[in-house]
XYZ file of C-alpha atoms in Angstrom:
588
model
C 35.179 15.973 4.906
C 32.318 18.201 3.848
C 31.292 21.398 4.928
C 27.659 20.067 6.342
C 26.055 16.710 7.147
C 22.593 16.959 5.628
C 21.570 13.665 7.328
C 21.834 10.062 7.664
C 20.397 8.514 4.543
C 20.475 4.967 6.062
C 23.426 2.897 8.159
C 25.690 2.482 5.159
C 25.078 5.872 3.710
C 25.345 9.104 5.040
C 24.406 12.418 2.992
C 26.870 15.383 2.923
C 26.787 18.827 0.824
C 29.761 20.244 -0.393
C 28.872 24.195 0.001
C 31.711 25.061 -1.993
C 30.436 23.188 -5.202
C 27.100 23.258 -4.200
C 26.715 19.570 -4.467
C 25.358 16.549 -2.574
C 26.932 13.269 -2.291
C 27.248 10.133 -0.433
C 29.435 8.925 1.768
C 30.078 5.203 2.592
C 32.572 2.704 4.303
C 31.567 0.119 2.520
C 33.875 -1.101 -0.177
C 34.305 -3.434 -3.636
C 31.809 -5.951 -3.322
C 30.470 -4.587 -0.746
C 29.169 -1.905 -2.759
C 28.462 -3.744 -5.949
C 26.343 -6.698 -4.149
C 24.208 -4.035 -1.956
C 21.150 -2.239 -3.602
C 20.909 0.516 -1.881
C 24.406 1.493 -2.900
C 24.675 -0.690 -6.217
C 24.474 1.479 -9.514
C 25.846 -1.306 -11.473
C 27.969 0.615 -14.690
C 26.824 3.849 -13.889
C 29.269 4.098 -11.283
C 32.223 6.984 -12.932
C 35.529 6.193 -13.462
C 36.655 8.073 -9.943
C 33.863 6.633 -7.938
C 34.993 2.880 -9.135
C 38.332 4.006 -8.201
C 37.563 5.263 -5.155
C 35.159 2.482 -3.847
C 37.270 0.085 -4.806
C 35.366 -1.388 -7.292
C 37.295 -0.939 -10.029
C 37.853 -3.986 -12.566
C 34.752 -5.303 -10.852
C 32.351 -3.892 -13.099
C 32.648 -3.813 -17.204
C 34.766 -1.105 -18.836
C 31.742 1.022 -19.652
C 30.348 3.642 -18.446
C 26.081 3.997 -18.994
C 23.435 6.169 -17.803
C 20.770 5.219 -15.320
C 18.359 5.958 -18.420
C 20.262 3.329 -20.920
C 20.364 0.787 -17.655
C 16.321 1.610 -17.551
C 16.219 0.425 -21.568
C 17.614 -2.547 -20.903
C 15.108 -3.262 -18.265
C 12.504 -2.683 -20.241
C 13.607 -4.997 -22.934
C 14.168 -8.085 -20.550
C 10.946 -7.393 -19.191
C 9.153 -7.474 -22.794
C 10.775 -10.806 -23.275
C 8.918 -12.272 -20.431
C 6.894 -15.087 -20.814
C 3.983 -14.562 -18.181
C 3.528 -12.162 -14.982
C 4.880 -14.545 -12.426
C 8.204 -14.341 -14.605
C 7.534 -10.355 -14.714
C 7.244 -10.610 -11.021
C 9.965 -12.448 -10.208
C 12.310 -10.268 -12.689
C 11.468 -6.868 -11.017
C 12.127 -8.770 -7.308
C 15.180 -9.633 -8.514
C 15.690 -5.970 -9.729
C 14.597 -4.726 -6.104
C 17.267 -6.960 -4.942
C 20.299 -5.782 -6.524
C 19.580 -2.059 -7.493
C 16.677 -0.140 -5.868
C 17.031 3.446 -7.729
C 16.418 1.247 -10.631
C 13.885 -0.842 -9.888
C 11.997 2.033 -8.459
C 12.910 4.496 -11.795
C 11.446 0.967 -13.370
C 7.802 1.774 -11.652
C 7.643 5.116 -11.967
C 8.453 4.989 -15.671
C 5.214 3.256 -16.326
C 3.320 3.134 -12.782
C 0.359 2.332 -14.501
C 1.772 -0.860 -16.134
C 3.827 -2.345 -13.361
C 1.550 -1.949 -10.711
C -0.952 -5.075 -11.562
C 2.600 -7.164 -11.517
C 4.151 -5.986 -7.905
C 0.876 -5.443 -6.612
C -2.992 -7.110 -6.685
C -3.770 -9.252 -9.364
C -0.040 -11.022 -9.572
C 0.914 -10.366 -5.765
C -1.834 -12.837 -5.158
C -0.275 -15.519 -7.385
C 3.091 -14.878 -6.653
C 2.429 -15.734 -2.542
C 0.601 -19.269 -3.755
C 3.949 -19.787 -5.325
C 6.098 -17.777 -2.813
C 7.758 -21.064 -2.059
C 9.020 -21.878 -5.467
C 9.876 -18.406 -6.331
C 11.902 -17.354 -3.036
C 15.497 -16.611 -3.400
C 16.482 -14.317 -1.014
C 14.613 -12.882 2.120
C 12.787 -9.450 2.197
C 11.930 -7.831 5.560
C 11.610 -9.497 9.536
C 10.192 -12.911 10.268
C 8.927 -13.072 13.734
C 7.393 -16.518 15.193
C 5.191 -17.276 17.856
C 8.163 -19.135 18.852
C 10.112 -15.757 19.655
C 7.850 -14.237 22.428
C 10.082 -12.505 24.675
C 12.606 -11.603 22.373
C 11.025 -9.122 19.762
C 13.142 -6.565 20.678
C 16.338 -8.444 19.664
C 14.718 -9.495 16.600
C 14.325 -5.827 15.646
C 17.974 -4.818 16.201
C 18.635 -7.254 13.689
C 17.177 -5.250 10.991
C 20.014 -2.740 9.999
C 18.328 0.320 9.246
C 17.406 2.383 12.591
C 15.297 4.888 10.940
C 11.984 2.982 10.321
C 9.052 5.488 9.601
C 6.424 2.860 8.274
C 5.586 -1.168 8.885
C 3.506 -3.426 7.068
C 2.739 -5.883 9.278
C 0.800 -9.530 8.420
C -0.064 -12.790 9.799
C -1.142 -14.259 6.274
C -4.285 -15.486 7.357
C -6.153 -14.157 4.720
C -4.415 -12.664 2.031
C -6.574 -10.690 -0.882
C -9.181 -13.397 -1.666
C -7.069 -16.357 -1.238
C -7.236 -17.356 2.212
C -4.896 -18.751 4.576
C -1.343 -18.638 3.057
C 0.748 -18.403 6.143
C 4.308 -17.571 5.666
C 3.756 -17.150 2.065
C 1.562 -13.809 2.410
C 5.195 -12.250 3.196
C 4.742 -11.071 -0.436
C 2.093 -8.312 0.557
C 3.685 -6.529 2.696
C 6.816 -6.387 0.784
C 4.698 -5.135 -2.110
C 2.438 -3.017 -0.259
C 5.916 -0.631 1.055
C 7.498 -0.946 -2.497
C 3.756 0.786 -3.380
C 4.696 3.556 0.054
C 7.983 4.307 -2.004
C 6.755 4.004 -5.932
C 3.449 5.960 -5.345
C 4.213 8.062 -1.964
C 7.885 8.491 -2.147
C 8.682 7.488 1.607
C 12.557 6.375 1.315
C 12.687 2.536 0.690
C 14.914 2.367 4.071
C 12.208 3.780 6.121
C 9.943 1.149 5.273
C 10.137 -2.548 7.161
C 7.704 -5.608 6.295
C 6.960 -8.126 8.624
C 5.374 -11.703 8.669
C 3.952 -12.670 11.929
C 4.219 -16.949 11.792
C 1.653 -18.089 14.312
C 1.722 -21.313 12.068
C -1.411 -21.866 8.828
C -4.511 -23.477 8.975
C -3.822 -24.688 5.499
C -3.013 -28.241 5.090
C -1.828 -28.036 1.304
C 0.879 -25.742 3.070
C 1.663 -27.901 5.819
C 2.394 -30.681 3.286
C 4.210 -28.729 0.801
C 8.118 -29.235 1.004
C 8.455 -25.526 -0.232
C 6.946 -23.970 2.460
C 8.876 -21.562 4.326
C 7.323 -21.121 7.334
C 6.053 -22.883 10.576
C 4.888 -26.309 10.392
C 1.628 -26.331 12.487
C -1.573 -25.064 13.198
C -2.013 -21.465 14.154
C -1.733 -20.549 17.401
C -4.728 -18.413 19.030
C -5.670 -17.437 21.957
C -3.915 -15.144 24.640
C -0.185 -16.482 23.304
C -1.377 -14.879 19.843
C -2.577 -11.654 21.788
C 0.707 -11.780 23.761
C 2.681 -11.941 20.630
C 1.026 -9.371 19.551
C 1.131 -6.492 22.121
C 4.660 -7.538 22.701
C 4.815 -6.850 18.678
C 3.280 -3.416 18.957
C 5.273 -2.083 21.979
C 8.863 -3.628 20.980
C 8.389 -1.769 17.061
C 7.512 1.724 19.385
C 10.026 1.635 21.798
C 12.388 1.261 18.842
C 11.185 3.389 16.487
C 9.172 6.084 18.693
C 5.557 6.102 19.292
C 4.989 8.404 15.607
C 6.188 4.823 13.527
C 2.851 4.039 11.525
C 2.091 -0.222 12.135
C -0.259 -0.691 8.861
C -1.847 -4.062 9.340
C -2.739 -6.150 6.608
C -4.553 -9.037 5.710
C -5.521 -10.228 9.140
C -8.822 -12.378 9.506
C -12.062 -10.996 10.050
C -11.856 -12.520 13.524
C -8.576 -10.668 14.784
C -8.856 -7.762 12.457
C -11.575 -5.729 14.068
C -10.997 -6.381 17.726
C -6.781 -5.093 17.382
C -7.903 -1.914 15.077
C -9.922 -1.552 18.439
C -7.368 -2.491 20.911
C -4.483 -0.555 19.097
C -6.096 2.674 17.584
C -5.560 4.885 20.240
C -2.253 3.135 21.732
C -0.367 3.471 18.853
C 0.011 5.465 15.068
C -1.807 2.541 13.369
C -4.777 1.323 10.831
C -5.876 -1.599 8.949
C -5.819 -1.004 5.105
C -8.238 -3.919 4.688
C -10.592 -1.826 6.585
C -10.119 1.824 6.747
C -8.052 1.786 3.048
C -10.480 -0.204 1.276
C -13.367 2.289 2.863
C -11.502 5.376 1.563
C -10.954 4.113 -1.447
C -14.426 2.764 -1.717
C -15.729 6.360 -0.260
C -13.737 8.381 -2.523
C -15.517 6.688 -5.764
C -19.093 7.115 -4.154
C -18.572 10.752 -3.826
C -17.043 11.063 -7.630
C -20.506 9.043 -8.856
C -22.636 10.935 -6.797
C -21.711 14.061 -9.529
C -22.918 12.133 -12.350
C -26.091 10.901 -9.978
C -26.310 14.418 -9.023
C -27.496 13.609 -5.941
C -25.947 13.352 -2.035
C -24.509 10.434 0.167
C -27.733 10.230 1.939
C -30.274 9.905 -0.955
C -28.505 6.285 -1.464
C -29.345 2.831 -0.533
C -26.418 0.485 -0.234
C -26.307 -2.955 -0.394
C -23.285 -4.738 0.071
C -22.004 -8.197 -0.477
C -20.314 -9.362 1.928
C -19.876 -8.400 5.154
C -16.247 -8.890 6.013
C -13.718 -6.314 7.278
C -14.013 -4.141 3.889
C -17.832 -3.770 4.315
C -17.558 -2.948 7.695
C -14.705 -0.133 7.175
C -16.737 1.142 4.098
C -19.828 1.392 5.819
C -18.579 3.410 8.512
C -17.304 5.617 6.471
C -20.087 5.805 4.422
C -22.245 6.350 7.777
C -19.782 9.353 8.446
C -20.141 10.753 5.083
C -24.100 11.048 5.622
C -23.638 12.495 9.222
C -21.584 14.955 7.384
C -24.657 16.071 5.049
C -26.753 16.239 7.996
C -28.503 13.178 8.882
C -28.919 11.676 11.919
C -26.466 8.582 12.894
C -29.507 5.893 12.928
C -30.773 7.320 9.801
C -27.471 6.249 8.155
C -27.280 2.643 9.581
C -30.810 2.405 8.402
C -29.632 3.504 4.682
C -26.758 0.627 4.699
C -27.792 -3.630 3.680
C -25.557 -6.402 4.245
C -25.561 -9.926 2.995
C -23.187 -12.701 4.133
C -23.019 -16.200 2.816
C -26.191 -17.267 4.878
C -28.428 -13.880 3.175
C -29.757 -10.479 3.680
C -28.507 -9.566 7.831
C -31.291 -8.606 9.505
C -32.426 -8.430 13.211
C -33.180 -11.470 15.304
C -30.798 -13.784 12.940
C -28.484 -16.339 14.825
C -25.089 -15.963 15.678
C -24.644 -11.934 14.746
C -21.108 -10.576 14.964
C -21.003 -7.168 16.625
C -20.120 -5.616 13.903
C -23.223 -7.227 11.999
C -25.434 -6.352 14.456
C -25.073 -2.362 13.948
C -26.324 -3.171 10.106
C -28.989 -5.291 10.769
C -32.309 -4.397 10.248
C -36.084 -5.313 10.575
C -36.873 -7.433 7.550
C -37.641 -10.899 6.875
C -34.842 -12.748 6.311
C -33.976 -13.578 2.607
C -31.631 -15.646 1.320
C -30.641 -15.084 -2.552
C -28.907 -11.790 -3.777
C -31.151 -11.395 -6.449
C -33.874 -11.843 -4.547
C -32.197 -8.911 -1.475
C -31.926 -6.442 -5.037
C -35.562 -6.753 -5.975
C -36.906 -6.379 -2.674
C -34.836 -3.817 -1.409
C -33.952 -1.873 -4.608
C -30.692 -0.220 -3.882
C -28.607 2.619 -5.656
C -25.766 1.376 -4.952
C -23.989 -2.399 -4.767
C -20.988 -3.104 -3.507
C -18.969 -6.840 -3.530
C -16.416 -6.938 -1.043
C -16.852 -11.304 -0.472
C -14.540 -12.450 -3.050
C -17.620 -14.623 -4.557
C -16.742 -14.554 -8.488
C -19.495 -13.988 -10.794
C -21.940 -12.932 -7.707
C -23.244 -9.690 -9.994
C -25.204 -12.019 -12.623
C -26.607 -10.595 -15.583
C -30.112 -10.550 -13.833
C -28.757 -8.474 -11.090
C -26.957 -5.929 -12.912
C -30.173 -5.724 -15.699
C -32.182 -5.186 -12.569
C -30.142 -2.534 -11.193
C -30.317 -0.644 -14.223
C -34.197 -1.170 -14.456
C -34.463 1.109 -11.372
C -31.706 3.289 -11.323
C -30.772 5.657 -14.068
C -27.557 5.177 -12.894
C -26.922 2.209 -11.085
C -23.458 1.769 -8.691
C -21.834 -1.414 -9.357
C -18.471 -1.985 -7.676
C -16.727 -4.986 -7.837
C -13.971 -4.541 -5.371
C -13.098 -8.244 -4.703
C -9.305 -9.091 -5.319
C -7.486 -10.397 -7.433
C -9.727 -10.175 -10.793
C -10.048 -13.609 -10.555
C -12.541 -13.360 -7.109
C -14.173 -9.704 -9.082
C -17.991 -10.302 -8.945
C -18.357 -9.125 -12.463
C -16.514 -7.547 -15.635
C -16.425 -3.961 -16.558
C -17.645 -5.481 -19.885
C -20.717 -7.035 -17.929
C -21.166 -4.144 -16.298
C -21.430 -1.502 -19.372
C -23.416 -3.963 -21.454
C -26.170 -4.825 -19.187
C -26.739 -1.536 -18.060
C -26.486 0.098 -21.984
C -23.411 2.461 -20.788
C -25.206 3.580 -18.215
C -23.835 1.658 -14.942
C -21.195 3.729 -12.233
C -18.233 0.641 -12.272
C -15.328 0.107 -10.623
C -13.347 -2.397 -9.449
C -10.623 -3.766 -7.222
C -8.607 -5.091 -9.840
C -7.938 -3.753 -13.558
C -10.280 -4.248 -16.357
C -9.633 -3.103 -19.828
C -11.150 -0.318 -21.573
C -14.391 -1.280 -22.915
C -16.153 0.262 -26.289
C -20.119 0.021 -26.914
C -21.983 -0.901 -29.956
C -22.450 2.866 -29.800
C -18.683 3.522 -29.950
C -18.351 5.581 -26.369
C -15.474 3.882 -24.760
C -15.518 3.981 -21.260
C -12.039 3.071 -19.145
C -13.218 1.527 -15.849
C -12.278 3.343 -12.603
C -9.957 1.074 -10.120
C -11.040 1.361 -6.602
C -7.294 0.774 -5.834
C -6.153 1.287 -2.065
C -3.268 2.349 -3.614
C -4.744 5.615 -4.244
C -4.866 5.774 -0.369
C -2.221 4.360 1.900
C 0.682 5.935 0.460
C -0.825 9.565 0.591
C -2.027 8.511 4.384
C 1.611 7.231 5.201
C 3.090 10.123 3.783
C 0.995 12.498 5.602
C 0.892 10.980 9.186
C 4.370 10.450 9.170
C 5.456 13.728 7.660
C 3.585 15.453 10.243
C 4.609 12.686 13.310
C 1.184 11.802 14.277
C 0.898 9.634 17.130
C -2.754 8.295 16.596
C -5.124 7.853 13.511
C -8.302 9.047 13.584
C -11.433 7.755 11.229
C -11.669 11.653 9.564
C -8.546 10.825 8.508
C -9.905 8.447 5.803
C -12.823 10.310 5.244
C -10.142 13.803 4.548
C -8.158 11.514 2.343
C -11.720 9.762 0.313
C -12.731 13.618 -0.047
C -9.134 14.986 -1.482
C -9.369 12.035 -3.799
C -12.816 12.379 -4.888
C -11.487 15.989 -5.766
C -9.112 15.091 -7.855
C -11.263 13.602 -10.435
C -12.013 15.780 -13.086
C -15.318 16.058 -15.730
C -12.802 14.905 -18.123
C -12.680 11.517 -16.189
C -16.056 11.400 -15.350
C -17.208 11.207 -18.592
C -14.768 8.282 -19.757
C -16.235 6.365 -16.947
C -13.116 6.697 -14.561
C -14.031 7.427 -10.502
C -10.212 7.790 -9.777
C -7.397 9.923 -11.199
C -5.225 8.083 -13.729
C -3.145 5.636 -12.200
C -0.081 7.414 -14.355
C -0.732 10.317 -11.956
C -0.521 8.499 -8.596
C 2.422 10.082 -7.612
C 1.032 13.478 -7.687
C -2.608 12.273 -6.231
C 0.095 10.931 -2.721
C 1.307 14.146 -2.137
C -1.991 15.930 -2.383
C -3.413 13.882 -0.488
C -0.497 14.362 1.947
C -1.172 17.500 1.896
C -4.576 17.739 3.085
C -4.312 15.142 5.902
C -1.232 17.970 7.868
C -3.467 20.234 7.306
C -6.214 18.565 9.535
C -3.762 16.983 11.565
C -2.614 20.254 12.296
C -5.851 21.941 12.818
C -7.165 19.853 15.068
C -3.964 19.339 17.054
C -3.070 16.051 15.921
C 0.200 16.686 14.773
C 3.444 16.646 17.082
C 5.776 18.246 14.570
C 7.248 21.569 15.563
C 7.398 24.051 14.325
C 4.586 23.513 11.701
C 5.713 23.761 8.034
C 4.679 27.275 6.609
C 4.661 25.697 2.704
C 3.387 22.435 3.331
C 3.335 21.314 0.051
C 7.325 22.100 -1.009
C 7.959 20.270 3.010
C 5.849 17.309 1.933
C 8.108 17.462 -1.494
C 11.705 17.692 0.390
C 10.879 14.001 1.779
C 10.607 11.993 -1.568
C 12.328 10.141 -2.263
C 14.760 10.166 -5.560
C 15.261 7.447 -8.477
C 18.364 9.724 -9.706
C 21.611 8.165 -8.103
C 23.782 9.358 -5.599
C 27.310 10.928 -6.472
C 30.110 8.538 -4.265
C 32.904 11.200 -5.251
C 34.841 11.915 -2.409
C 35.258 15.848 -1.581
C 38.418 16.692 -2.182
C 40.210 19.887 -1.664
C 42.974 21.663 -0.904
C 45.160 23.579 2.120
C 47.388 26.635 1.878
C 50.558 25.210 0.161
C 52.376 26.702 3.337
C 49.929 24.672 5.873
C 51.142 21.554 3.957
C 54.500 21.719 4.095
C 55.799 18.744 5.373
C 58.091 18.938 8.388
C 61.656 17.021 8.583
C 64.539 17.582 10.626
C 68.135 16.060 10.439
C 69.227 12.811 12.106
């Protein structure tokens, strides 16, 4: 065997080094089909002459031999030939399922291209249809039904290595509502996003659908459906489920295994990013991603505003679990400049579906409550903007169309530089076009957006490309970093470390086209910076666990990625002494 076991890649694979030809390969016991029918071994005709030979798979594959880069062509090609993004969607799954090098060389050939189709706009369509569409199961479904046994459940999945899960009870996925067992899709594309755009090792990675039953009687009806038949359970059986949930994935996987939650309801969201936050390594994207994401673009406009955090009013619509994560952070932002905590609050507007939040109103969340403010209560948006005259507005309530023409044309009429972002997703829920956007304000609006938009040239020939408030400029950089550095809790200056590296990263150069973010093309590099940044707090203020701290943190964070290029299956063959081979015999 070899000289040195690197490590254990996953159960099938393990990773050896052969010092004397200084090279890596893989080791497996799987064989033939085996081999062929298992993506993370599967490198369809790229496999060499001696490694079909050797695995067995000979005469089981064509009698060519092509290179991961031809394979990628023909990818591309198929894809082209695709009729709409649900077909693109369900093509690249299918990719995932039988060769995941490939599929992930696929995305980072063109991040910027496939991300709309494995992640928000066509995620959102592709759980509606997840039903019609399913053909082979990704990642751990866990019922109500299975309280008690969660911990079985888990040594079902056959990887033991698990660094990061993306955990949902599809109650309300993106802007669509209650999909139930369908919002599987979301996790499953949020961890192919950890891998694509962080580079955390595919097998480290679990999704999991918590069925507590849906809410939605289209569902219920459907004969697709995939999940469980009923209402949702709630109450202390769904709390149950839950901590049982929590402490069966720790015990397993050790305390430092990040739990991301994801698309919970406003009504169990807050209260378990409470209950868990300091218990476990977790966070809720829909709260604390969105708000560094959200962050990160205020502090990029506020260099073409030239002005600070705290010289802004902020108005947002909705008042869900983004605008309570981006508030927050936004409140920690303006501590950070100096003013006082109540000064902040008093900077940040909400309005709900019932108007402007404001004190004495009936039947105040507490979340609500912090942001609401002596004023008489008013009903319409435009009516909120011309009273209260913000800097900055912010739709986070999946109302399409809410920025009107007159709302955006009065936005510019006070501010030379008026913040719109329309952060709803998919683009279908956005409250208004970058094209709105640009022309009502004469170029001069601060846009982005959950979703893509197109460029968009003025009469005057500027073209601006609108920024994308994507959390995926966020959670894989966080993953990265709080599990390369084994933190065991998440704090909120976290999010606001990771909102300020980002901000950072955009240059003049983007500024000026009209982008708040980096490129999308350059996601890859924007994770590991971002990486980066959060061990270096963690490790400053004692957060980290991993010892002994890494000297080049940058070239450590770099040694984790994970690699598109395939694994070598040659076996490492060598030779004794011819004397210590000499086979022994004797006479009968």
């Amino acid at each position: 065997m070899a000289h040195g076991l690197v490590r254990r890649e996953s159960v099938e694979t393990e990773m050896h080094k052969s010092e004397a030809k200084r090279k890596t390969f893989v080791y497996t016991k799987k064989r033939g089909y085996d081999v062929t029918r298992n993506p993370h071994l599967n490198k369809g005709m790229a496999f060499s002459l001696e490694e079909r030979l050797q695995l067995g798979t000979h005469g089981l594959l064509p009698p060519c031999f092509i290179s991961q880069d031809v394979q990628l062509l023909r990818v591309l090609k198929n894809y082209e030939m695709k009729k709409d993004d649900l077909d693109r969607y369900v093509f690249l799954m299918g990719l995932q399922d039988r060769n995941e090098k490939l599929f992930y060389r696929v995305l980072t050939s063109d991040i910027e291209r496939f991300m709309p189709i494995i992640y928000t706009p066509t995620v959102g369509l592709a759980c509606q249809q997840y039903g019609l569409i399913f053909t082979r199961p990704r990642g751990l479904f866990i019922t109500i039904h299975d309280r008690g046994h969660i911990s079985t459940l888990l040594q079902n999945w056959p990887e033991k290595d698990i660094r990061a899960v993306c955990v949902t009870d599809g109650e309300r996925i993106l802007g669509l509502g209650d999909l139930g067992c369908y919002g599987m899709g979301i996790p499953v594309g949020k961890l192919a996003l950890y891998t694509a755009c962080g580079g955390m090792p595919p097998q480290q990675c679990l999704p999991v659908m918590l069925d507590v039953g849906t809410d939605n009687e289209a569902l219920l009806k459907d004969p697709l459906y995939i999940g469980l038949r009923h209402k949702r359970v709630r109450g202390q059986a769904y709390d149950d489920l839950l901590d049982e949930f929590m402490k069966a994935v720790s015990d397993r996987y050790g305390m430092d295994c990040l739990i991301q939650f994801e698309d919970f309801a406003n009504v169990n969201a807050f209260r378990l990013l409470s209950k868990y936050r300091n218990k476990y390594c977790t966070f809720n994207d829909d709260i604390q991603g969105t708000a560094a994401v959200a962050v990160a673009g205020l502090l990029a406009a506020l260099r073409i505003t030239k002005s600070k955090m705290c010289d802004h009013t902020i108005l947002f619509q909705g008042a869900g679990e983004a605008a309570m994560g981006i508030a927050e952070l936004i409140t920690m932002a303006m501590e950070k400049e100096g003013l006082p905590k109540e000064e902040c609050l008093k900077k940040i507007w909400m309005v709900d579906s019932k108007g402007l939040i404001v004190k004495g109103r009936d039947h105040l969340t507490h979340e609500k409550e912090r942001f609401a403010h002596e004023h008489p209560h008013i009903k319409k948006l435009e009516d909120v903007i011309r009273e209260l005259k913000p800097t900055a507005i912010i739709g986070v309530a999946a109302v399409p169309g809410a920025f009107t023409e007159q709302i955006i044309r009065d936005m510019a009429s006070f501010n030379e530089h008026p913040i719109i972002f329309a952060l709803s997703n998919p683009t279908s829920k956005a409250e208004c076009t970058a094209e709105q956007c640009y022309t009502f304000t004469e170029g001069r609006g601060i846009f982005a957006s959950g979703s893509p938009f197109d460029p968009v040239t003025m009469p005057d020939g500027r073209t601006f490309f609108p920024g994308q408030g994507n959390n995926a400029y966020i959670f894989p950089g966080v993953g990265l970093g709080v599990t390369a550095c084994t933190m065991r809790h998440i704090s909120e200056e976290i999010f606001l470390t990771a909102a300020e590296a980002l901000a950072d990263l955009v240059t003049e150069k983007d500024l000026m086209e009209g982008r708040l973010y980096p490129p999308l093309s350059s996601i890859g590099d924007v994770s590991r910076k971002l990486a980066v940044r959060i061990m270096e707090y963690a490790y400053k203020h004692k957060m980290a666990t991993l010892r002994p701290e890494p000297s080049d943190k940058e070239a450590y964070v770099h040694s984790l990625t994970y690699s598109t290029n395939y694994d070598e299956f040659v076996v490492d063959s060598y030779r004794w002494p011819e004397d210590s081979m000499i086979v022994q015999s004797c006479k009968l």
